[in-house]
PDB file of C-alpha atoms and ligand atoms in Angstrom:
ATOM      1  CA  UNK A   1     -90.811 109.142 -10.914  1.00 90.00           C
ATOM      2  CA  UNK A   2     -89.028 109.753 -14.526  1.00 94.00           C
ATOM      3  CA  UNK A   3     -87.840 106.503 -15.977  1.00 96.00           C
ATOM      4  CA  UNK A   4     -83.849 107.017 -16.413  1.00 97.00           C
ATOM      5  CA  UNK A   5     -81.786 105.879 -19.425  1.00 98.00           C
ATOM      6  CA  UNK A   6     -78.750 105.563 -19.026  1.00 98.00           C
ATOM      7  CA  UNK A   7     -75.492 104.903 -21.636  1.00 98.00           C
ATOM      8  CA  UNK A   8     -72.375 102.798 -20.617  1.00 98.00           C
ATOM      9  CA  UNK A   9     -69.789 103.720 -22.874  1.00 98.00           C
ATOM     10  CA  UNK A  10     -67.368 101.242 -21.787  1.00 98.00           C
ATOM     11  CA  UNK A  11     -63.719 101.598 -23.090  1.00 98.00           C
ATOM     12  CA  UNK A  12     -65.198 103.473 -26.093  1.00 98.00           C
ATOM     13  CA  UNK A  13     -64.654 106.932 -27.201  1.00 97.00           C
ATOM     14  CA  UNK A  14     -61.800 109.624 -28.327  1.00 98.00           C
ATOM     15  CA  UNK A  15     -62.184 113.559 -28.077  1.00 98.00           C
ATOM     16  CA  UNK A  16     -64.038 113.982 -31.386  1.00 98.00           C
ATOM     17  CA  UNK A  17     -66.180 111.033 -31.629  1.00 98.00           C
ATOM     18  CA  UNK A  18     -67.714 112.051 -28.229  1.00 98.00           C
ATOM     19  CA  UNK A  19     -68.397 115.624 -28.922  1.00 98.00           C
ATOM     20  CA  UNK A  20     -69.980 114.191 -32.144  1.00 98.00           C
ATOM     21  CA  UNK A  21     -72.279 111.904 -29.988  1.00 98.00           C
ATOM     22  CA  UNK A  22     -73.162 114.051 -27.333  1.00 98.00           C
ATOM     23  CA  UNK A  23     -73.792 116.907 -29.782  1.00 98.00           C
ATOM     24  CA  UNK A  24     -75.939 114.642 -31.683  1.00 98.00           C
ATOM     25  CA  UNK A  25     -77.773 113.413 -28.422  1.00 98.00           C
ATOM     26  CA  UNK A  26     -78.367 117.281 -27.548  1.00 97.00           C
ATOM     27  CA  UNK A  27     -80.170 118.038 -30.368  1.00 96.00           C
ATOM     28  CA  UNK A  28     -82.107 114.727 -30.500  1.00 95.00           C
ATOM     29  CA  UNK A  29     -83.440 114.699 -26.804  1.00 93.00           C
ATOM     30  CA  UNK A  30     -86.958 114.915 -25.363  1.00 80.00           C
ATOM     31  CA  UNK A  31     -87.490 118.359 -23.518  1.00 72.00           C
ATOM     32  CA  UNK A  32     -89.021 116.223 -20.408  1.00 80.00           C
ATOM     33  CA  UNK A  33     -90.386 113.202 -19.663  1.00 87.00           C
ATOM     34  CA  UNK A  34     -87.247 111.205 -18.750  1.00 94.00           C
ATOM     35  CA  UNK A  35     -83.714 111.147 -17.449  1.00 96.00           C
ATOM     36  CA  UNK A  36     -80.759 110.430 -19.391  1.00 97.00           C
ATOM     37  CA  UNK A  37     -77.216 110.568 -18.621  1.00 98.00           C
ATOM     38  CA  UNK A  38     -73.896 109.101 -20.507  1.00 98.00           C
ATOM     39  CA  UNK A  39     -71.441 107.211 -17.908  1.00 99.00           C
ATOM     40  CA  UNK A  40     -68.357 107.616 -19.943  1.00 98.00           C
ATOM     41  CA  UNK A  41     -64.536 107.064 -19.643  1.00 98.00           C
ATOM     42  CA  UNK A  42     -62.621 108.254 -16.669  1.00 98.00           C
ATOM     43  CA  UNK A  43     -60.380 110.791 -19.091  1.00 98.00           C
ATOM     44  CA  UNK A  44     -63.385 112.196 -20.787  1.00 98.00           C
ATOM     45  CA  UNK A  45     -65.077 113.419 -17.611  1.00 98.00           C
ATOM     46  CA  UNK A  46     -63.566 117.369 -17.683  1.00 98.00           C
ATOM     47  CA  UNK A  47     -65.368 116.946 -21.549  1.00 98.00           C
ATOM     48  CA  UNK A  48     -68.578 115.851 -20.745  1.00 98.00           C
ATOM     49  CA  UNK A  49     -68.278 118.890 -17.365  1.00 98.00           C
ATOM     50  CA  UNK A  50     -67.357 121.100 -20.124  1.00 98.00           C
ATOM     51  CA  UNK A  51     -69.905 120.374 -22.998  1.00 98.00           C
ATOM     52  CA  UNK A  52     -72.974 118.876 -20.771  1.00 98.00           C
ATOM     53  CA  UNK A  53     -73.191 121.876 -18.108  1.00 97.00           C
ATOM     54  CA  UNK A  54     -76.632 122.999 -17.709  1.00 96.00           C
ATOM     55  CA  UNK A  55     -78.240 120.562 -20.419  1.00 96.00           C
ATOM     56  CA  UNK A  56     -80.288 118.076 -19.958  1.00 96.00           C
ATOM     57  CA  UNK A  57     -78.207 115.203 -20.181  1.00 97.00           C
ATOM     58  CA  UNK A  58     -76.132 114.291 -17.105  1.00 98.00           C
ATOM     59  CA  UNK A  59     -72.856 112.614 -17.161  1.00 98.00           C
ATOM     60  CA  UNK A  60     -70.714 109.725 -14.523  1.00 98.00           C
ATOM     61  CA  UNK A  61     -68.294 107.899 -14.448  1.00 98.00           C
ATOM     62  CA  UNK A  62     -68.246 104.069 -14.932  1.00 98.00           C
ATOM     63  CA  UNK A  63     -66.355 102.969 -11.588  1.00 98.00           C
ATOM     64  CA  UNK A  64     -65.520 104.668  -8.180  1.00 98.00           C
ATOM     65  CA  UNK A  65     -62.748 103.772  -5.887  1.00 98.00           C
ATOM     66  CA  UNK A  66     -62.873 101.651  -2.553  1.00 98.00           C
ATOM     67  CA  UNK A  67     -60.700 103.619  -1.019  1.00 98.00           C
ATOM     68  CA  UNK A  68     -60.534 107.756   0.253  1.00 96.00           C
ATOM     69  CA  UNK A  69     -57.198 108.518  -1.019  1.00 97.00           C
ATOM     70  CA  UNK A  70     -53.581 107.300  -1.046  1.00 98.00           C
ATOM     71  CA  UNK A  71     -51.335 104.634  -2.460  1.00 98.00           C
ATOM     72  CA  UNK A  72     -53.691 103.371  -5.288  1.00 98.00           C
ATOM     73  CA  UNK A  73     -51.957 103.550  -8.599  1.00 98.00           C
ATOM     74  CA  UNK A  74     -54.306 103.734 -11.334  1.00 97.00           C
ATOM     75  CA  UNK A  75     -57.603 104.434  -9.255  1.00 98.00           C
ATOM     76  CA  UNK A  76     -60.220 107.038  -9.447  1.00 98.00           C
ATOM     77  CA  UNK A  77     -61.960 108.589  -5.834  1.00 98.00           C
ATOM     78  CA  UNK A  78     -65.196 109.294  -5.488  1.00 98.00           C
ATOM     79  CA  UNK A  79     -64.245 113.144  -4.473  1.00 98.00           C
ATOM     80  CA  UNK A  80     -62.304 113.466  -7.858  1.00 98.00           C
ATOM     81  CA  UNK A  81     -65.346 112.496  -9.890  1.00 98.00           C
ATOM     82  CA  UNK A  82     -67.277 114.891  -7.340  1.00 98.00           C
ATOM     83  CA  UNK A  83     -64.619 117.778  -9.137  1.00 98.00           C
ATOM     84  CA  UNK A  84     -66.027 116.850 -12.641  1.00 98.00           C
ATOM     85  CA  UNK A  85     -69.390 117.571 -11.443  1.00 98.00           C
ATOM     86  CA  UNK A  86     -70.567 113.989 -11.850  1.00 98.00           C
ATOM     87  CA  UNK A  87     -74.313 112.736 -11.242  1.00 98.00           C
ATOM     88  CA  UNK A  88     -73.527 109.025 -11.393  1.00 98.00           C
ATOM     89  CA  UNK A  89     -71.028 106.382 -10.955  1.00 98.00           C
ATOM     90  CA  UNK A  90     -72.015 102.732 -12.207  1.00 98.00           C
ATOM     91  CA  UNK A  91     -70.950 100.409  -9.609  1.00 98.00           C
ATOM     92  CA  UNK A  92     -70.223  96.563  -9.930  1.00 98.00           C
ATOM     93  CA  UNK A  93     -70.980  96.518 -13.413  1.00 98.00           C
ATOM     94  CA  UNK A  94     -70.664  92.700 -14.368  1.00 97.00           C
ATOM     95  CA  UNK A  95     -67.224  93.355 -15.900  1.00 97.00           C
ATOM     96  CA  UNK A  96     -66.041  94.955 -12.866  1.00 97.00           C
ATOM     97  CA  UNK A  97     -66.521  92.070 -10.852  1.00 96.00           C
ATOM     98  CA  UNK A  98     -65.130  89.666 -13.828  1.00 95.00           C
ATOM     99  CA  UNK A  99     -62.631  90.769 -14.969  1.00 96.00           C
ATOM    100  CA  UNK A 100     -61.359  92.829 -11.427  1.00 96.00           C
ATOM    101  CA  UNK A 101     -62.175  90.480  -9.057  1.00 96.00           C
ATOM    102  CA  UNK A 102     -64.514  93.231  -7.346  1.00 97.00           C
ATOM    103  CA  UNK A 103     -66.476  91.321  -4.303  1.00 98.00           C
ATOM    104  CA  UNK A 104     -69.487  92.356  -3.238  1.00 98.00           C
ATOM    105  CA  UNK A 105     -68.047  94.024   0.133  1.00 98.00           C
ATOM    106  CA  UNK A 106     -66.251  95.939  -2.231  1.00 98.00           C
ATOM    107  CA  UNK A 107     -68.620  96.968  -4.390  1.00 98.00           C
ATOM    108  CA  UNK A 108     -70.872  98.177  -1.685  1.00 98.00           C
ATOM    109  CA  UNK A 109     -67.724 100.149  -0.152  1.00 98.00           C
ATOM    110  CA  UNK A 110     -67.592 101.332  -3.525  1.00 98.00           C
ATOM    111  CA  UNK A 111     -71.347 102.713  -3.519  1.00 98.00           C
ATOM    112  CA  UNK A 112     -70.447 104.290  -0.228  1.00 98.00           C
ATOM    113  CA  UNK A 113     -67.991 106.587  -1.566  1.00 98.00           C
ATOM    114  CA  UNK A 114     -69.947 107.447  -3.807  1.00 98.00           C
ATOM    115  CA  UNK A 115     -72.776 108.686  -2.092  1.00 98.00           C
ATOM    116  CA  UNK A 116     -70.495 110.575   0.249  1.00 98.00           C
ATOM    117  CA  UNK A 117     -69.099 112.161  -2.547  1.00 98.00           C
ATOM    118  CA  UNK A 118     -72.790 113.164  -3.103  1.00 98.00           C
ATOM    119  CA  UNK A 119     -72.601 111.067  -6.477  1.00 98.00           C
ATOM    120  CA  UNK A 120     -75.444 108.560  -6.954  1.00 98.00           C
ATOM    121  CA  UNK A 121     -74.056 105.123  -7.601  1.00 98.00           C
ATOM    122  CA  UNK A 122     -75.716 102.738 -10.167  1.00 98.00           C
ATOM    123  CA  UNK A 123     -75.657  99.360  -8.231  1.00 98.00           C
ATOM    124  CA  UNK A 124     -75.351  96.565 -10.831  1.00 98.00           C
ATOM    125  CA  UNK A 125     -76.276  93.307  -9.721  1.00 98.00           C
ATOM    126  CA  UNK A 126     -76.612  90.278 -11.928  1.00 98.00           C
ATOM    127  CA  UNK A 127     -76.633  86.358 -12.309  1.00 97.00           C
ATOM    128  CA  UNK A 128     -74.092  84.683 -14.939  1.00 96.00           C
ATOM    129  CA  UNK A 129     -76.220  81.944 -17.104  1.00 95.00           C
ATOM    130  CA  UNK A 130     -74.620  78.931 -15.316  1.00 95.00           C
ATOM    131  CA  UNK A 131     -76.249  80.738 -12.051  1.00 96.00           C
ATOM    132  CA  UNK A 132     -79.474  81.160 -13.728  1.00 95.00           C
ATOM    133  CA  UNK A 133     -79.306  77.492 -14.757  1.00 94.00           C
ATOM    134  CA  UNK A 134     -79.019  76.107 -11.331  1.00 97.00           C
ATOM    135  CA  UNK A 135     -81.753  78.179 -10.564  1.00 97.00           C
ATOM    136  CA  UNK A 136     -79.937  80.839  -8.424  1.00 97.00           C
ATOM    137  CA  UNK A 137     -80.474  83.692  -9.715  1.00 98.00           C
ATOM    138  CA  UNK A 138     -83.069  85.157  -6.864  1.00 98.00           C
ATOM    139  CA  UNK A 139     -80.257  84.099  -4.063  1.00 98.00           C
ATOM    140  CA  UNK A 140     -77.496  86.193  -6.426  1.00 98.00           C
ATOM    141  CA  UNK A 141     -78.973  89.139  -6.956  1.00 98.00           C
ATOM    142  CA  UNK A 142     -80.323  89.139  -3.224  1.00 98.00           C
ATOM    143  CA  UNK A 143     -76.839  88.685  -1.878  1.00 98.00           C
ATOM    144  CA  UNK A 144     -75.242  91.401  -4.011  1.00 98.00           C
ATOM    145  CA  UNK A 145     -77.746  93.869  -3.468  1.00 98.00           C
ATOM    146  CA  UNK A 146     -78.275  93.344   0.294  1.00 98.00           C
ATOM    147  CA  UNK A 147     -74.771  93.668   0.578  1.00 98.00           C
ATOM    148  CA  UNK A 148     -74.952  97.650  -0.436  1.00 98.00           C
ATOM    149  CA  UNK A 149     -77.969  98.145   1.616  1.00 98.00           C
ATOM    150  CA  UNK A 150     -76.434  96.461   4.800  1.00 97.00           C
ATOM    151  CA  UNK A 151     -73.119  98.943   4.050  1.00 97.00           C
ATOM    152  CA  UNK A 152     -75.010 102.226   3.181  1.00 97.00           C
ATOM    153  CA  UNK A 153     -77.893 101.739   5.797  1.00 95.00           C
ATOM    154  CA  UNK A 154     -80.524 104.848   5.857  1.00 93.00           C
ATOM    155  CA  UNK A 155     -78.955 106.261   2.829  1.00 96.00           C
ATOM    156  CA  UNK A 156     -80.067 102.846   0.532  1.00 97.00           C
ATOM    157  CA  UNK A 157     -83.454 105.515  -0.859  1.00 97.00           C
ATOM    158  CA  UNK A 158     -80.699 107.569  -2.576  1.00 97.00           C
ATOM    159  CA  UNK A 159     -79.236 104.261  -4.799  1.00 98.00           C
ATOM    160  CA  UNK A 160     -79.963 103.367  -8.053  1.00 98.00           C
ATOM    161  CA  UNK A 161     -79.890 100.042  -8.885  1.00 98.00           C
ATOM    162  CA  UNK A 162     -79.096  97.794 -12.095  1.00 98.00           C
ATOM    163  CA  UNK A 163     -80.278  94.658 -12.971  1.00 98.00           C
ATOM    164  CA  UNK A 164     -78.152  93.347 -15.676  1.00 97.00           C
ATOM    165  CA  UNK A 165     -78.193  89.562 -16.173  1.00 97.00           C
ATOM    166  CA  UNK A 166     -74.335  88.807 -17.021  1.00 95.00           C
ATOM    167  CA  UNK A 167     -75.507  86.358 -20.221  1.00 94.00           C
ATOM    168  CA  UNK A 168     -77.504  89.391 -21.395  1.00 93.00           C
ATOM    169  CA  UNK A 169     -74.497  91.675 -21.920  1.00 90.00           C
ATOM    170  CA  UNK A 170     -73.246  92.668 -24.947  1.00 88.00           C
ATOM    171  CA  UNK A 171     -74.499  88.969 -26.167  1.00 89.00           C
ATOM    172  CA  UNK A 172     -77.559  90.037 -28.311  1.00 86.00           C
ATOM    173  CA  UNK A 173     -79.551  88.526 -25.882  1.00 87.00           C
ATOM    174  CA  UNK A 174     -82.141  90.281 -23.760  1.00 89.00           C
ATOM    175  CA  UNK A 175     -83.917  89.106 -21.015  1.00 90.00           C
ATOM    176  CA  UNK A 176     -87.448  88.825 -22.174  1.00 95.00           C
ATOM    177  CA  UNK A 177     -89.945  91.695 -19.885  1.00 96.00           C
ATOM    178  CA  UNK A 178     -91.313  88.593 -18.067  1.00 97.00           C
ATOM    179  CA  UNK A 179     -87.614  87.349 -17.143  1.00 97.00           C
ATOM    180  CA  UNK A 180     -86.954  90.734 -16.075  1.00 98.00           C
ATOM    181  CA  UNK A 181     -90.308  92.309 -14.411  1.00 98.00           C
ATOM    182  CA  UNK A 182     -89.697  88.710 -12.304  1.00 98.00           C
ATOM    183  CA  UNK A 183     -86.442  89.885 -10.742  1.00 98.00           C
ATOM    184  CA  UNK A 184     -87.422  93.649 -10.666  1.00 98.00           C
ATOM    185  CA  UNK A 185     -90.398  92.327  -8.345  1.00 98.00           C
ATOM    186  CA  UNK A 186     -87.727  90.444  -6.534  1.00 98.00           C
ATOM    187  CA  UNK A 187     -85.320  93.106  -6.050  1.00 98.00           C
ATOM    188  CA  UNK A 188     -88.357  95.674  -5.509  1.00 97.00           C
ATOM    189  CA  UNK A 189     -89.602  94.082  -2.836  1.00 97.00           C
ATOM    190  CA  UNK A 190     -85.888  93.610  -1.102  1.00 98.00           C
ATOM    191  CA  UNK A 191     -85.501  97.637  -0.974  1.00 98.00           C
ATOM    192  CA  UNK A 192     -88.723  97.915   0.229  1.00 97.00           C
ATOM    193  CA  UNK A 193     -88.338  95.592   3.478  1.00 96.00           C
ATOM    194  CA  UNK A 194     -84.792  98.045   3.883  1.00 95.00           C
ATOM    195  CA  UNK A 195     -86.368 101.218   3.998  1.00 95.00           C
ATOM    196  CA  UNK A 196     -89.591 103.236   3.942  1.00 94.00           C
ATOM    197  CA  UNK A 197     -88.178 105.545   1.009  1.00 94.00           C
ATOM    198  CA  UNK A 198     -88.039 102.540  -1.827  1.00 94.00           C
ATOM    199  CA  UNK A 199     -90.635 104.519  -3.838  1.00 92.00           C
ATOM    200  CA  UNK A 200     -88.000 106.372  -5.317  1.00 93.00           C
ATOM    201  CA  UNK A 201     -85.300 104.236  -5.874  1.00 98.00           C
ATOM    202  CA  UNK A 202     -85.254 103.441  -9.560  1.00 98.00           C
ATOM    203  CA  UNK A 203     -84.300 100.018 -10.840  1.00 98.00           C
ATOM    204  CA  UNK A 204     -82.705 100.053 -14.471  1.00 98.00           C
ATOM    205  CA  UNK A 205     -82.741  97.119 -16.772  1.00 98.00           C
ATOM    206  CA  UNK A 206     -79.834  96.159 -18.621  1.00 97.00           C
ATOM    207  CA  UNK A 207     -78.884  93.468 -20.760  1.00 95.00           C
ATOM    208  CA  UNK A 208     -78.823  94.081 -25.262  1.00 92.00           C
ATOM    209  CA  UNK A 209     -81.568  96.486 -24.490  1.00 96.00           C
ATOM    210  CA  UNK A 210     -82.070  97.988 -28.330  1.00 95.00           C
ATOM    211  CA  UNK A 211     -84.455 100.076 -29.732  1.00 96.00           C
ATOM    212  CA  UNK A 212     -86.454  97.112 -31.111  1.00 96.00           C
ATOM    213  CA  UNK A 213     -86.777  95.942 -27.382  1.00 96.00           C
ATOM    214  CA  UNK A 214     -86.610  98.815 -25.404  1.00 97.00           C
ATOM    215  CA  UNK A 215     -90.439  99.622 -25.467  1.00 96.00           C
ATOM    216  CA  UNK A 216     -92.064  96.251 -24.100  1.00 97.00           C
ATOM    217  CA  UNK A 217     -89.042  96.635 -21.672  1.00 97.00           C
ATOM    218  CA  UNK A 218     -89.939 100.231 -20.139  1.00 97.00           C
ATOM    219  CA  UNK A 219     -93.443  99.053 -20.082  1.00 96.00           C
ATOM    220  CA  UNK A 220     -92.927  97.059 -16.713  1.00 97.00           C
ATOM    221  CA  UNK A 221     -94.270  98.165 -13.717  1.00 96.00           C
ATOM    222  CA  UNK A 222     -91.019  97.301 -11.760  1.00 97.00           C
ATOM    223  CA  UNK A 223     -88.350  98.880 -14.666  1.00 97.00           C
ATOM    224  CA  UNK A 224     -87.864 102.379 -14.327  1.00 97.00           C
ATOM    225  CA  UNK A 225     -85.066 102.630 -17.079  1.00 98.00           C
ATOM    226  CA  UNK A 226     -82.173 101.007 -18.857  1.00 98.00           C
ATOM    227  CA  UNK A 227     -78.311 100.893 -18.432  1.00 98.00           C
ATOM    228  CA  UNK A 228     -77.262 100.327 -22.329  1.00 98.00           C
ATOM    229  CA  UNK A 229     -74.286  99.441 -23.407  1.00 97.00           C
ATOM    230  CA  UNK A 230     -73.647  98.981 -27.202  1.00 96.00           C
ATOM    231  CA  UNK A 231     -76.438 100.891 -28.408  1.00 97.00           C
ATOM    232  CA  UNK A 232     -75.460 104.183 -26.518  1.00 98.00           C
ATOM    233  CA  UNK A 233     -72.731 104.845 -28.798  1.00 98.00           C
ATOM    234  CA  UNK A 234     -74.791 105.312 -31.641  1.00 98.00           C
ATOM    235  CA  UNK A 235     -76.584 108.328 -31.541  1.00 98.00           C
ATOM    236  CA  UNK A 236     -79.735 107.044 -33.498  1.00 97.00           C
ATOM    237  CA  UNK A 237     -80.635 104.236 -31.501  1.00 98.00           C
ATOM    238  CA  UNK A 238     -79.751 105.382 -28.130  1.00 98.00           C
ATOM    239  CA  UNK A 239     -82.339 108.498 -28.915  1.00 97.00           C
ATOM    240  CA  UNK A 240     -84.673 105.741 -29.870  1.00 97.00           C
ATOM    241  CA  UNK A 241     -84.659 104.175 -26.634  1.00 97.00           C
ATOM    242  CA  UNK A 242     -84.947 106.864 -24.864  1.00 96.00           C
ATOM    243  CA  UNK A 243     -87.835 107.778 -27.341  1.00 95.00           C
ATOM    244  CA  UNK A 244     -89.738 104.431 -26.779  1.00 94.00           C
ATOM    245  CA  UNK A 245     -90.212 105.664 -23.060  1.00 93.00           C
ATOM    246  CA  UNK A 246     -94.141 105.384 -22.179  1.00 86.00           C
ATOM    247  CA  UNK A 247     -95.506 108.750 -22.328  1.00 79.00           C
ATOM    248  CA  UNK A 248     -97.346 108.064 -19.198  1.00 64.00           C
ATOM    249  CA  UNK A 249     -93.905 107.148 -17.419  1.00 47.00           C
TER     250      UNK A 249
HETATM  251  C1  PEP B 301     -73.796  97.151 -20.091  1.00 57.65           C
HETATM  252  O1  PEP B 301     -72.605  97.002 -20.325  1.00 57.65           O
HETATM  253  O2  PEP B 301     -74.147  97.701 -19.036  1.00 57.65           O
HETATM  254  C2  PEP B 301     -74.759  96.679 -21.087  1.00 57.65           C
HETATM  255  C3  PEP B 301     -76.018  96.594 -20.767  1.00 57.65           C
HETATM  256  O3  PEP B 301     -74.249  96.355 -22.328  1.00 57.65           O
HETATM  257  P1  PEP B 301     -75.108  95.983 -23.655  1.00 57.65           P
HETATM  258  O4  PEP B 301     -76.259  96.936 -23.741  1.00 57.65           O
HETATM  259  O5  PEP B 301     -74.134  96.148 -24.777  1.00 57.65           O
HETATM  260  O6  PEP B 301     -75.578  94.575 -23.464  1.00 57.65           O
END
């Protein structure tokens, strides 16, 4: 299985600076050895369609809708990222749930869509510090997680998921590969009491993952790739990351 790297963009971007980036990424990417992709801004989808067809860098969006279609001013289905030919849709990201009030339920309605959109969603599950503190962290990420494989059922093997401790976000502060290989074993073994098919479900780290980190990261047996945030809008680094993938991977 490839290791995947993946770039949040966030509420980042404008029409030039993203051709610059992706052009930049184009030329600067590995012929084989690992996945990347760019999850990028809902109106810069028909962009990434247009400039990303038939390369090796795949594009998605950073949210899905709950809901099919209808009276949902301001929301984004599942079937209209489908028209923009995307891959992935992140789903639950930390800031999702914060600052949207997204539940679990919906999240895993969310990652639903998605998939019957035939668009992989990136589960992202994650404790805030306060839960890691009182030791909960194992009972979070459990609950959020097994509420997407109790909603998707058989189809769980075609997820990807996200493990993105909320303190680690866009703080400067990475989980260390210990911290992180700990909760990858936890989640691990979670998708593999739901289905038979959890060899291939990768499970992304993401938290201030840098270049500088990125290496001892990737080198876990139970992180298959990395969800990055700042660093993916620099060209430079997010290459280097994606560069610091073990060539046995
Ligand atoms: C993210 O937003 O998914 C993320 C990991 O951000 P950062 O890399 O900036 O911490």
């Amino acid at each position: 299985m490839k290791k995947l790297i993946v770039g949040n963009w966030k509420m980042n971007g404008g029409l030039l600076e993203n051709a610059a980036l992706v052009q930049a990424l184009l030329q600067g990417l590995p012929r084989a050895g690992v996945e990347a992709a760019v999850c990028v801004p809902m109106p810069y989808l028909g962009q990434m369609q247009q400039l990303l067809q038939g390369s090796p860098l795949a594009w998605g969006a950073q949210d899905a809708s709950a809901h099919e279609q209808g009276a949902y001013t301001g929301e984004t289905s599942a079937t209209m990222l489908r028209d923009f030919a995307c891959r992935y849709a992140l789903v639950g990201h930390s800031e999702r749930r914060q600052y949207h009030g997204e539940s679990d339920d919906t999240v895993a309605t969310k990652a639903q869509r998605a998939l019957a959109a035939g668009i992989t969603p990136i589960v992202c599950v994650g404790e805030t510090l306060a839960e890691r503190q009182a030791g909960r962290t194992e009972l979070v990420v459990k609950r959020q997680l097994a509420s997407v494989v109790h909603t998707v059922g058989h189809c769980t093997s075609e997820i990807v998921v996200a493990y993105e401790p909320v303190w680690a976000i866009g703080t400067g502060q990475t989980a260390t590969p210990e911290q992180a290989q700990a909760v990858h074993a936890v989640l691990r073994a979670q998708l593999q009491a739901a289905t038979a098919h959890a060899g291939r479900i990768r499970i992304l780290y993401g938290g201030s993952m840098n270049p500088a980190n990125a290496a001892e990261l990737l080198r876990q047996p139970d992180i298959d790739g990395g969800l990055i945030g700042g660093a993916s809008l620099k060209a430079p680094e997010f290459l280097s990351i994606i560069a610091s993938v073990p060539a046995a991977a």
